[in-house]
Amino acid sequence: MGQLERGLAPDEKLLVNRHTHWKTLIGPVGIAILATAAAAALIYFVDFGGNIFKIVVGALWAVALIWFLVAPLIKWGTTIFAVTNRRVMYRTGVFNKSGIDIPIARINSVQFRHDFIDRLFGAGTLIVESASDEPLEFNDIPQVEKVHNLLYDELNDALTEDDDAK
């Protein structure tokens, strides 16, 4: 049982639990490959300063790898979008965690948007309008249309339950 499941209320059911789409890692992986190729080329082809130059290039490569690949991987791994039968949750962070919960009963409308690239990858942006001033946009949600439909169904069920209670 994960951290998210332990934080649910006794009668709350987890319906969707996803990281952001893996396409967010394409840029960092591409940069890491380019940095590795550049560092290898410098070490192999440039004969300057001997071993000191190679150590400096290796250190710069390691810093670039941590900055451009490891940090985005950790951010991706710790960013979670979830939907339960009661709320929409978004969590992110390793050391400094932040999150937002939107009760299903407070949601006014649910929209999704995905451009051509998002459609190729099967991702998109989910837009949730609640009682707050601005709609919240959750970017790079995998299978955004399915999540949209599920959230809409839960919203409809919540409204029906409210009408039945009156």
C-alpha positions as a printed Julia matrix, in Angstrom:
166×3 Matrix{Float64}:
   0.0    0.0     0.0
   1.5    3.33   -1.07
   1.58   6.65    0.73
  -1.39   7.89   -1.28
  -3.59   4.93   -0.37
  -2.76   5.34    3.34
  -4.07   8.92    3.23
  -7.53   7.99    1.99
 -10.65   8.06    4.14
 -12.09   4.64    5.15
 -14.84   4.62    2.5
 -12.84   6.42   -0.18
 -11.89   4.48   -3.33
  -8.9    5.28   -5.51
 -10.06   5.37   -9.14
  -7.02   6.86  -10.93
  -3.43   7.05   -9.71
  -0.91   8.21  -12.31
   2.37   9.98  -12.79
   2.49  12.65  -15.44
   3.06  11.23  -18.92
   6.52   9.86  -19.73
   6.78  12.26  -22.69
   7.92  14.89  -20.2
  11.19  12.94  -19.96
  12.0   13.05  -23.7
  13.76  16.44  -23.45
  15.87  15.54  -20.41
  16.91  12.2   -21.94
  17.81  13.95  -25.21
  19.9   16.53  -23.36
  21.64  13.76  -21.39
  22.5   11.93  -24.61
  23.87  15.13  -26.18
  25.88  15.95  -23.03
  27.32  12.44  -22.98
  28.25  12.63  -26.68
  29.82  16.08  -26.23
  31.81  14.98  -23.17
  33.02  11.82  -24.94
  34.02  13.82  -28.02
  35.91  16.36  -25.93
  37.75  13.67  -23.99
  38.57  11.64  -27.11
  39.41  14.35  -29.66
  40.8   17.26  -27.64
  44.35  16.87  -26.41
  44.57  19.73  -23.96
  45.81  19.74  -20.38
  46.08  15.97  -20.02
  44.19  14.25  -17.24
  43.11  17.51  -15.58
  41.08  18.43  -18.68
  39.46  14.98  -18.71
  38.57  15.26  -15.01
  37.03  18.71  -15.53
  35.01  17.5   -18.52
  33.9   14.43  -16.55
  32.85  16.58  -13.59
  30.91  18.97  -15.85
  29.26  15.99  -17.52
  28.21  14.56  -14.13
  26.76  17.92  -13.04
  24.87  18.25  -16.34
  23.53  14.7   -15.99
  22.29  15.36  -12.47
  20.79  18.74  -13.39
  19.17  17.77  -16.7
  18.3   14.08  -16.19
  18.29  12.94  -12.57
  16.35  15.94  -11.21
  13.57  15.69  -13.85
  13.38  11.92  -13.27
  12.91  12.46   -9.55
  10.33  15.2   -10.18
   8.44  12.9   -12.56
   8.57  10.01  -10.1
   7.21  12.09   -7.25
   4.44  13.87   -9.17
   1.12  12.08   -8.86
  -2.33  12.86  -10.2
  -5.14  10.88   -8.57
  -8.92  10.74   -8.61
 -11.0    9.12   -5.91
 -14.76   8.87   -5.52
 -14.52  12.0    -3.32
 -11.76  14.24   -4.68
  -9.12  15.09   -7.26
  -5.58  15.09   -5.87
  -2.28  16.37   -7.2
   0.95  15.76   -5.27
   4.53  16.7    -6.07
   7.86  17.03   -4.31
  10.56  15.04   -2.53
  11.81  17.19    0.34
   9.29  20.01    0.04
   5.99  18.36   -0.76
   3.0   20.24   -2.07
  -0.43  19.12   -3.07
  -3.92  20.17   -3.85
  -7.23  18.41   -3.23
 -10.45  19.39   -4.95
 -13.61  17.84   -3.54
 -15.77  16.32   -6.29
 -18.8   18.18   -4.93
 -17.03  21.54   -5.47
 -16.2   20.96   -9.15
 -18.24  23.06  -11.58
 -16.86  21.74  -14.85
 -14.24  19.41  -16.26
 -12.54  19.93  -19.63
  -9.64  18.4   -21.46
  -7.34  19.7   -24.15
  -4.7   17.97  -26.2
  -2.89  19.14  -29.28
  -1.59  16.93  -32.07
   1.59  15.88  -30.22
  -0.38  15.11  -27.07
  -2.78  12.97  -29.1
   0.14  11.01  -30.57
   1.4   10.26  -27.06
  -2.03   9.7   -25.53
  -1.77  12.57  -23.05
  -3.27  15.98  -22.52
  -4.26  18.74  -20.14
  -7.16  18.3   -17.74
  -8.88  21.54  -16.75
 -10.92  21.48  -13.54
 -13.06  24.47  -12.7
 -14.15  24.62   -9.11
 -15.37  27.29   -6.71
 -11.93  28.94   -6.87
 -11.25  31.98   -9.05
  -9.15  30.32  -11.74
  -9.56  26.88  -13.31
  -6.75  24.47  -12.45
  -4.82  22.91  -15.32
  -3.12  19.56  -14.84
  -0.66  19.09  -17.71
   0.56  15.84  -19.28
  -2.11  13.56  -17.84
  -1.96  10.1   -19.49
  -5.2    9.03  -21.2
  -6.74  12.41  -20.46
 -10.03  11.62  -22.22
 -10.61   8.54  -20.05
  -9.76  10.51  -16.91
 -12.1   13.3   -18.07
 -14.95  10.83  -18.61
 -14.36   9.11  -15.28
 -14.24  12.43  -13.44
 -17.38  13.61  -15.21
 -19.17  10.39  -14.2
 -18.08  10.84  -10.57
 -19.25  14.46  -10.66
 -22.58  13.37  -12.12
 -22.94  10.67   -9.43
 -22.17  13.22   -6.7
 -24.81  15.6    -8.08
 -27.36  12.79   -8.28
 -26.64  11.79   -4.68
 -27.13  15.42   -3.59
 -30.46  15.59   -5.42
 -31.58  12.3    -3.85
 -30.67  13.56   -0.37
 -32.92  16.62   -0.72
